[in-house]
Amino acid sequence: MKKIGVLTGGGDCPGLNPAIKAVVNEAHQLEYSVLGVKKGWKGLIENKIEKNYIQCLTPNDVRTLDRLGGTILGTSRTNPFKSESTEKKLIRNIKRLGLDAIVAIGGEDTLGVAARLYKKYNFPIVGIPKTIDRDLSETDYTLGFDSAVKKIMEEIECIRTTAESHERIFVVETMGRHAGHLALVGGLVGGADMILIPEHDFNIEKVNSLLKRDKRTGKRYSIVVVSEGAKPKNAHEVLLDKDVDEFGHVRLGGVGDYLAKEIEKGTGLETRCVVLSHLQRGGAPSEKDRAMGLYFGAAAVEAIYYQKYGRMVSVRDSKIALVDLEDAVKKLQLVDVERDYDTNNYNVKKRPRIGRYVYL
Ligand code: F6P
């Protein structure tokens, strides 16, 4: 009987719980047992982990999970490779628990650790892609993206009525880190008048002249979606503070406020900013995140069954596939500006329509 560990790391999002449910159910079918590891990699480098960080999971424990957002296992941004001692603890704890394999559900950092664990120790590991940023390579989908896009759409819908009443410009700041997928697709389905993404630096004079043109042509209000990683030409990203996490990431945020002030100054039009922040990661999973979580979770255990380790389950051309974990985390999947972004109007490229790439 195999013993599988499952953990969720990095920023939480809807879709994690459905994936945990499927891992447990599929493992049960194969008569494997599942240990839930709490708080991501942190749960494997602490002392007394059996008492505080390990939970045996049975199908009964996960029965209703597909409806729930967040992660019942908790999460953290812990890098066990940050020091020799935490790395040793990780290996020791994995051995002590008698884990035969691990399913790691996460983004570039959590899966980066998984790739390293596989490469350095040949430990049997399979990854499941999750991040609202949708920036992992080698997959057309990452859990959480759809729910976050839906949230952006709903919030823009709300902002629209007050924007129209007051004839204001609204800047809506989204997450996404260095990738603009979330802003681009959220802005598309929310009907934004302008979308600014990290992959293409914006020119503030151009932003203002496009907005003034819209006003002249009769628009009573405008919605500008800006990704937290977007920045004006020749400037740095706007940061929330100077701290970096254990993986060396800065905390982005504040470009929306900056932009609102610059727009009001440059256009003379009343402008407000709304930062969607963690609302985008909250709430129940969308239909798609439930389905994808269930597909990915079951496929990850199947990969373990066939001993396909060092892989990440992925979706390519509407089919579940297995790709190399290392390739998935080697470089970020960013917006293809040439293909998908209209740099003249700062919005989604309208053409070509036939044969165009479709964001899942
Ligand atoms: O990577 C997911 C993400 O939501 C990013 O879009 C965002 O920059 C970051 O996490 C926020 O992290 P935290 O939850 O630590 O504030």
PDB file of N, CA and C and ligand atoms in Angstrom, residues 77 131-133 175-177 228 278 281, ligand 1:
ATOM      1  N   ARG A  77       4.217  30.484   1.934  1.00  0.00           N
ATOM      2  CA  ARG A  77       5.241  30.686   0.891  1.00  0.00           C
ATOM      3  C   ARG A  77       6.586  30.276   1.486  1.00  0.00           C
ATOM      4  N   THR A 131      -2.514  28.771 -10.079  1.00  0.00           N
ATOM      5  CA  THR A 131      -2.198  30.178  -9.819  1.00  0.00           C
ATOM      6  C   THR A 131      -3.177  31.044 -10.592  1.00  0.00           C
ATOM      7  N   ILE A 132      -3.719  32.033  -9.908  1.00  0.00           N
ATOM      8  CA  ILE A 132      -4.628  32.943 -10.621  1.00  0.00           C
ATOM      9  C   ILE A 132      -3.838  33.734 -11.664  1.00  0.00           C
ATOM     10  N   ASP A 133      -2.511  33.755 -11.524  1.00  0.00           N
ATOM     11  CA  ASP A 133      -1.680  34.517 -12.487  1.00  0.00           C
ATOM     12  C   ASP A 133      -1.580  33.809 -13.848  1.00  0.00           C
ATOM     13  N   MET A 175      -4.565  41.613  -9.727  1.00  0.00           N
ATOM     14  CA  MET A 175      -3.325  40.904  -9.401  1.00  0.00           C
ATOM     15  C   MET A 175      -2.717  40.355 -10.689  1.00  0.00           C
ATOM     16  N   GLY A 176      -1.797  39.410 -10.553  1.00  0.00           N
ATOM     17  CA  GLY A 176      -1.201  38.781 -11.733  1.00  0.00           C
ATOM     18  C   GLY A 176       0.313  38.779 -11.737  1.00  0.00           C
ATOM     19  N   ARG A 177       0.890  39.537 -10.773  1.00  0.00           N
ATOM     20  CA  ARG A 177       2.349  39.660 -10.689  1.00  0.00           C
ATOM     21  C   ARG A 177       2.959  40.138 -11.998  1.00  0.00           C
ATOM     22  N   GLU A 228      -1.285  44.689 -11.611  1.00  0.00           N
ATOM     23  CA  GLU A 228      -0.399  45.223 -10.553  1.00  0.00           C
ATOM     24  C   GLU A 228       1.063  45.340 -11.000  1.00  0.00           C
ATOM     25  N   HIS A 278      -7.182  40.726  -2.791  1.00  0.00           N
ATOM     26  CA  HIS A 278      -7.438  39.311  -2.497  1.00  0.00           C
ATOM     27  C   HIS A 278      -8.874  38.868  -2.736  1.00  0.00           C
ATOM     28  N   ARG A 281      -9.004  36.146  -5.154  1.00  0.00           N
ATOM     29  CA  ARG A 281      -8.650  34.773  -4.779  1.00  0.00           C
ATOM     30  C   ARG A 281      -9.686  34.144  -3.856  1.00  0.00           C
TER      31      ARG A 281
HETATM   32  O1  F6P B   1       0.656  34.611  -7.180  1.00  0.00           O
HETATM   33  C1  F6P B   1      -0.646  34.860  -6.821  1.00  0.00           C
HETATM   34  C2  F6P B   1      -0.808  36.237  -6.249  1.00  0.00           C
HETATM   35  O2  F6P B   1      -2.173  36.435  -5.974  1.00  0.00           O
HETATM   36  C3  F6P B   1      -0.266  37.380  -7.119  1.00  0.00           C
HETATM   37  O3  F6P B   1      -1.131  37.711  -8.157  1.00  0.00           O
HETATM   38  C4  F6P B   1      -0.070  38.465  -6.084  1.00  0.00           C
HETATM   39  O4  F6P B   1       0.917  39.386  -6.492  1.00  0.00           O
HETATM   40  C5  F6P B   1       0.371  37.697  -4.887  1.00  0.00           C
HETATM   41  O5  F6P B   1      -0.099  36.372  -5.042  1.00  0.00           O
HETATM   42  C6  F6P B   1      -0.136  38.258  -3.576  1.00  0.00           C
HETATM   43  O6  F6P B   1       0.402  37.507  -2.536  1.00  0.00           O
HETATM   44  P1  F6P B   1      -0.029  37.570  -1.016  1.00  0.00           P
HETATM   45  O7  F6P B   1      -1.261  36.721  -0.856  1.00  0.00           O
HETATM   46  O8  F6P B   1       1.133  36.985  -0.315  1.00  0.00           O
HETATM   47  O9  F6P B   1      -0.331  38.990  -0.690  1.00  0.00           O
END
